[in-house]
Amino acid sequence: MGKVIELQAVSKTYVMGENEVNALVNVNFAIDEGEFVSIMGPSGSGKSTCMNIIGCLDTPTSGDVIIAGKYTSKMTEKELSFLRNQTVGFVFQQYHLLPNMTVLENVMLPLRYKKIPPAERKALAQVALERMGLSERMSHLPHELSGGQKQRVAIARATVTEPKIILADEPTGALDSETGHNVIDLFKNINKNSGTTIVIITHDDGIGHSAPRTIHIFDGRIKKDERNV
Ligand SMILES: Nc1ncnc2c1ncn2[C@@H]1O[C@H](COP(=O)(O)OP(=O)(O)OP(=O)(O)O)[C@@H](O)[C@H]1O
Ligand SMILES: [Mg+2]
């Protein structure tokens, strides 16, 4: 199968006044279509930066990012947002739910961006929320939810469009271990049944090594690219 994500000599430097932070340094890897990969590394090692760059939410200082065969550096902002909406489902570390929308509306939103007909959006969002055990919370606002419930809404929103690529930043960080493992099982089923490429960032050793492949980041560099048996 072909590569769906490729980073070539990607570096990211943040400039803060006189200080420079090298968040990523010469990062190279490719992920094939249908792979399930975990990214692990200590806090501040560059994991979220890497995820934001893969998802075209941020641009590298140097190097190339090739997503679904396209060199993203040559794309306009409009083309990038089309690529994101059509191809990628994000679970953000801080959830990023829209505070003035209900749970149901939050999950319906990416369906609108993906131009799914209005009549179909509600039913699809309901199914995605039911799957996350949130049938009773659909009309709530995000601030009325616990951290773990918000996280599950974020996962429903990322999966509802059946994207080609799911990028999940600590998707089990706010969940108890049983719920966390259920989420990973859901991702594995989506990966197996739909061939979706899944990249998860995790601090949890058990979850990280349950993926067939783990990329270890340390101080912005790839330290190890490991196949788990
Ligand atoms: N917008 C920014 N401006 C300046 N520095 C930043 C910015 N975003 C990240 N950094 C810095 O880049 C480095 C990598 O940050 P990143 O968020 O990618 O780490 P992480 O591996 O996701 O950490 P965590 O596990 O705590 O979420 C850190 O030193 C961080 O302070
Ligand atoms: Mg992070």
Short mmCIF file of C-alpha atoms and ligand atoms in Angstrom, two decimals:
data_model
loop_
_atom_site.label_atom_id
_atom_site.label_comp_id
_atom_site.label_asym_id
_atom_site.label_seq_id
_atom_site.Cartn_x
_atom_site.Cartn_y
_atom_site.Cartn_z
CA MET A 1 0.00 0.00 0.00
CA GLY A 2 1.11 3.55 -0.70
CA LYS A 3 2.36 6.17 1.69
CA VAL A 4 -0.37 8.46 2.97
CA ILE A 5 1.76 10.58 5.32
CA GLU A 6 5.36 11.50 4.65
CA LEU A 7 7.64 13.90 6.51
CA GLN A 8 10.94 14.70 4.77
CA ALA A 9 13.60 16.51 6.80
CA VAL A 10 10.97 18.39 8.76
CA SER A 11 12.16 20.91 11.33
CA LYS A 12 10.08 23.32 13.37
CA THR A 13 11.60 26.18 15.29
CA TYR A 14 9.53 28.51 17.44
CA VAL A 15 11.04 31.93 17.99
CA MET A 16 10.10 33.55 21.29
CA GLY A 17 11.88 36.89 21.61
CA GLU A 18 15.57 36.01 21.88
CA ASN A 19 14.91 32.33 22.45
CA GLU A 20 14.50 29.64 19.86
CA VAL A 21 12.81 26.36 20.61
CA ASN A 22 13.67 23.53 18.24
CA ALA A 23 10.41 21.61 18.60
CA LEU A 24 11.26 19.25 15.70
CA VAL A 25 14.69 18.57 14.24
CA ASN A 26 15.14 16.82 10.88
CA VAL A 27 12.22 14.44 11.27
CA ASN A 28 11.81 11.79 8.58
CA PHE A 29 9.17 9.10 8.43
CA ALA A 30 6.46 7.71 6.22
CA ILE A 31 3.20 6.07 7.20
CA ASP A 32 1.41 3.75 4.80
CA GLU A 33 -2.27 3.82 4.08
CA GLY A 34 -4.05 1.62 6.63
CA GLU A 35 -1.29 1.70 9.25
CA PHE A 36 -1.97 2.10 12.98
CA VAL A 37 0.89 4.02 14.59
CA SER A 38 1.52 5.40 18.05
CA ILE A 39 3.79 8.35 18.78
CA MET A 40 5.40 8.38 22.22
CA GLY A 41 7.81 10.68 24.01
CA PRO A 42 8.14 12.83 27.12
CA SER A 43 6.24 16.07 27.67
CA GLY A 44 7.64 18.83 25.47
CA SER A 45 9.34 16.41 23.07
CA GLY A 46 7.40 17.68 20.03
CA LYS A 47 4.53 15.22 19.69
CA SER A 48 1.69 17.75 19.34
CA THR A 49 3.84 19.88 17.04
CA CYS A 50 4.39 16.81 14.86
CA MET A 51 0.65 16.03 14.84
CA ASN A 52 -0.27 19.60 13.92
CA ILE A 53 2.20 19.49 11.05
CA ILE A 54 0.89 16.12 9.78
CA GLY A 55 -2.63 17.54 9.93
CA CYS A 56 -1.62 20.71 8.05
CA LEU A 57 -2.68 22.91 10.97
CA ASP A 58 0.88 24.18 11.21
CA THR A 59 3.71 24.48 8.72
CA PRO A 60 7.31 23.34 9.19
CA THR A 61 10.16 25.83 9.31
CA SER A 62 11.91 23.61 6.77
CA GLY A 63 11.32 20.29 5.08
CA ASP A 64 8.40 18.78 3.22
CA VAL A 65 5.09 17.31 4.30
CA ILE A 66 3.35 15.07 1.78
CA ILE A 67 -0.22 14.09 2.60
CA ALA A 68 -2.17 11.71 0.37
CA GLY A 69 0.46 12.24 -2.33
CA LYS A 70 0.35 16.06 -2.21
CA TYR A 71 3.21 18.38 -1.28
CA THR A 72 1.43 20.60 1.23
CA SER A 73 3.96 23.45 1.03
CA LYS A 74 2.70 24.21 -2.47
CA MET A 75 -0.94 24.37 -1.43
CA THR A 76 -3.01 27.47 -0.68
CA GLU A 77 -4.80 27.91 2.65
CA LYS A 78 -8.07 27.06 0.89
CA GLU A 79 -6.65 23.84 -0.55
CA LEU A 80 -5.22 22.91 2.86
CA SER A 81 -8.54 23.39 4.58
CA PHE A 82 -10.23 21.29 1.89
CA LEU A 83 -7.63 18.56 2.43
CA ARG A 84 -8.20 18.67 6.21
CA ASN A 85 -11.98 18.59 5.96
CA GLN A 86 -12.03 15.78 3.41
CA THR A 87 -9.23 13.62 4.72
CA VAL A 88 -8.43 14.11 8.39
CA GLY A 89 -10.29 13.60 11.68
CA PHE A 90 -8.61 15.25 14.66
CA VAL A 91 -8.87 14.50 18.35
CA PHE A 92 -7.15 17.44 20.03
CA GLN A 93 -5.31 17.18 23.33
CA GLN A 94 -7.48 20.04 24.67
CA TYR A 95 -10.62 18.74 22.88
CA HIS A 96 -11.42 22.11 21.21
CA LEU A 97 -15.20 21.66 21.38
CA LEU A 98 -17.18 24.75 20.41
CA PRO A 99 -18.58 26.08 23.69
CA ASN A 100 -21.85 27.52 22.38
CA MET A 101 -22.90 24.42 20.48
CA THR A 102 -24.49 21.34 21.96
CA VAL A 103 -22.72 18.02 21.94
CA LEU A 104 -24.83 16.92 18.96
CA GLU A 105 -24.11 20.12 17.02
CA ASN A 106 -20.38 19.79 17.70
CA VAL A 107 -20.38 16.31 16.18
CA MET A 108 -22.56 17.37 13.23
CA LEU A 109 -20.23 20.23 12.29
CA PRO A 110 -17.53 18.28 10.39
CA LEU A 111 -20.30 16.63 8.36
CA ARG A 112 -21.31 20.08 7.17
CA TYR A 113 -17.70 20.89 6.23
CA LYS A 114 -17.60 17.59 4.37
CA LYS A 115 -20.80 18.58 2.52
CA ILE A 116 -22.87 15.65 3.78
CA PRO A 117 -26.55 16.47 3.04
CA PRO A 118 -28.26 18.16 6.03
CA ALA A 119 -30.88 15.43 6.34
CA GLU A 120 -28.20 12.80 7.03
CA ARG A 121 -26.09 14.73 9.53
CA LYS A 122 -28.15 14.28 12.66
CA ALA A 123 -28.51 10.50 12.38
CA LEU A 124 -24.79 10.02 11.68
CA ALA A 125 -23.84 12.22 14.64
CA GLN A 126 -26.24 10.33 16.90
CA VAL A 127 -24.70 6.99 15.94
CA ALA A 128 -21.17 8.31 16.59
CA LEU A 129 -22.23 9.62 20.01
CA GLU A 130 -24.10 6.45 20.94
CA ARG A 131 -20.97 4.49 20.12
CA MET A 132 -19.12 6.63 22.68
CA GLY A 133 -21.81 6.04 25.32
CA LEU A 134 -23.11 9.60 25.14
CA SER A 135 -26.78 9.09 24.14
CA GLU A 136 -27.90 10.90 27.29
CA ARG A 137 -25.70 13.96 26.75
CA MET A 138 -26.47 15.04 23.18
CA SER A 139 -28.30 18.25 24.07
CA HIS A 140 -25.77 19.33 26.72
CA LEU A 141 -23.23 22.08 26.26
CA PRO A 142 -19.53 21.15 26.57
CA HIS A 143 -19.09 22.98 29.89
CA GLU A 144 -21.72 20.70 31.40
CA LEU A 145 -19.58 17.62 30.74
CA SER A 146 -16.78 15.92 32.61
CA GLY A 147 -13.30 15.84 31.06
CA GLY A 148 -13.72 12.23 29.95
CA GLN A 149 -17.12 12.99 28.41
CA LYS A 150 -15.64 15.93 26.47
CA GLN A 151 -12.88 13.65 25.27
CA ARG A 152 -15.44 11.12 24.04
CA VAL A 153 -17.35 13.88 22.20
CA ALA A 154 -14.07 14.86 20.55
CA ILE A 155 -13.57 11.24 19.45
CA ALA A 156 -17.13 11.06 18.08
CA ARG A 157 -16.48 14.26 16.13
CA ALA A 158 -13.22 12.89 14.70
CA THR A 159 -14.72 9.57 13.63
CA VAL A 160 -18.18 10.65 12.39
CA THR A 161 -16.97 11.59 8.90
CA GLU A 162 -15.14 8.28 8.41
CA PRO A 163 -11.98 10.16 7.46
CA LYS A 164 -9.08 8.58 5.59
CA ILE A 165 -6.71 9.58 8.43
CA ILE A 166 -7.43 9.91 12.15
CA LEU A 167 -4.95 11.93 14.21
CA ALA A 168 -5.56 11.64 17.94
CA ASP A 169 -3.50 13.54 20.52
CA GLU A 170 -3.71 11.72 23.88
CA PRO A 171 -7.23 10.46 23.08
CA THR A 172 -7.37 8.46 26.31
CA GLY A 173 -5.68 11.02 28.57
CA ALA A 174 -8.87 11.91 30.47
CA LEU A 175 -10.36 8.42 30.50
CA ASP A 176 -10.25 5.65 33.08
CA SER A 177 -8.31 2.63 31.93
CA GLU A 178 -11.35 0.57 30.88
CA THR A 179 -12.90 3.40 28.84
CA GLY A 180 -9.46 4.15 27.41
CA HIS A 181 -9.03 0.60 26.21
CA ASN A 182 -12.53 0.66 24.71
CA VAL A 183 -11.54 3.75 22.71
CA ILE A 184 -8.41 2.00 21.46
CA ASP A 185 -10.51 -1.04 20.51
CA LEU A 186 -12.84 1.28 18.57
CA PHE A 187 -9.86 2.78 16.73
CA LYS A 188 -8.55 -0.71 15.97
CA ASN A 189 -11.92 -1.76 14.57
CA ILE A 190 -12.14 1.37 12.41
CA ASN A 191 -8.58 0.70 11.24
CA LYS A 192 -9.32 -2.93 10.41
CA ASN A 193 -12.77 -2.52 8.89
CA SER A 194 -12.32 0.72 6.95
CA GLY A 195 -8.57 0.72 6.31
CA THR A 196 -8.35 4.09 8.05
CA THR A 197 -4.83 5.26 8.83
CA ILE A 198 -4.63 6.03 12.54
CA VAL A 199 -1.94 7.94 14.41
CA ILE A 200 -2.28 8.30 18.16
CA ILE A 201 -0.11 10.16 20.61
CA THR A 202 0.00 8.55 24.02
CA HIS A 203 1.89 8.56 27.30
CA ASP A 204 0.46 5.16 28.14
CA ASP A 205 3.02 2.43 27.49
CA GLY A 206 0.41 -0.33 27.21
CA ILE A 207 -1.67 1.61 24.69
CA GLY A 208 1.39 2.79 22.76
CA HIS A 209 2.78 -0.68 22.36
CA SER A 210 -0.58 -2.17 21.44
CA ALA A 211 -0.18 -0.39 18.09
CA PRO A 212 1.77 -2.39 15.50
CA ARG A 213 4.28 0.45 15.22
CA THR A 214 5.59 3.06 17.66
CA ILE A 215 7.57 6.16 16.74
CA HIS A 216 9.53 7.50 19.72
CA ILE A 217 10.31 11.23 19.84
CA PHE A 218 12.85 12.79 22.16
CA ASP A 219 13.86 16.46 22.12
CA GLY A 220 12.27 16.92 18.70
CA ARG A 221 14.11 14.00 17.10
CA ILE A 222 13.01 10.50 16.19
CA LYS A 223 14.78 8.28 18.64
CA LYS A 224 13.33 4.93 17.61
CA ASP A 225 10.87 3.63 15.03
CA GLU A 226 9.74 0.32 16.42
CA ARG A 227 7.60 -2.57 15.16
CA ASN A 228 5.67 -4.15 18.03
CA VAL A 229 5.04 -7.86 17.85
N1 LIG B 1 3.21 27.92 19.75
C1 LIG B 1 4.38 27.70 20.37
N2 LIG B 1 5.24 28.71 20.58
C2 LIG B 1 6.43 28.49 21.18
N3 LIG B 1 6.87 27.29 21.59
C3 LIG B 1 6.06 26.25 21.40
C4 LIG B 1 4.76 26.39 20.78
N4 LIG B 1 4.18 25.16 20.72
C5 LIG B 1 5.06 24.31 21.28
N5 LIG B 1 6.18 24.94 21.68
C6 LIG B 1 7.37 24.32 22.31
O1 LIG B 1 7.80 23.26 21.47
C7 LIG B 1 8.17 22.12 22.25
C8 LIG B 1 7.33 20.92 21.83
O2 LIG B 1 5.98 21.16 22.22
P1 LIG B 1 4.81 20.10 21.97
O3 LIG B 1 3.53 20.74 22.36
O4 LIG B 1 4.92 19.59 20.59
O5 LIG B 1 5.21 18.94 23.00
P2 LIG B 1 4.44 17.56 23.37
O6 LIG B 1 5.39 16.46 23.10
O7 LIG B 1 3.12 17.53 22.69
O8 LIG B 1 4.26 17.72 24.95
P3 LIG B 1 3.04 17.22 25.90
O9 LIG B 1 3.24 15.74 26.10
O10 LIG B 1 3.26 17.97 27.18
O11 LIG B 1 1.74 17.55 25.24
C9 LIG B 1 8.01 22.53 23.70
O12 LIG B 1 9.27 22.93 24.20
C10 LIG B 1 7.06 23.70 23.65
O13 LIG B 1 7.28 24.58 24.70
MG MG B 2 1.18 17.63 23.36
#
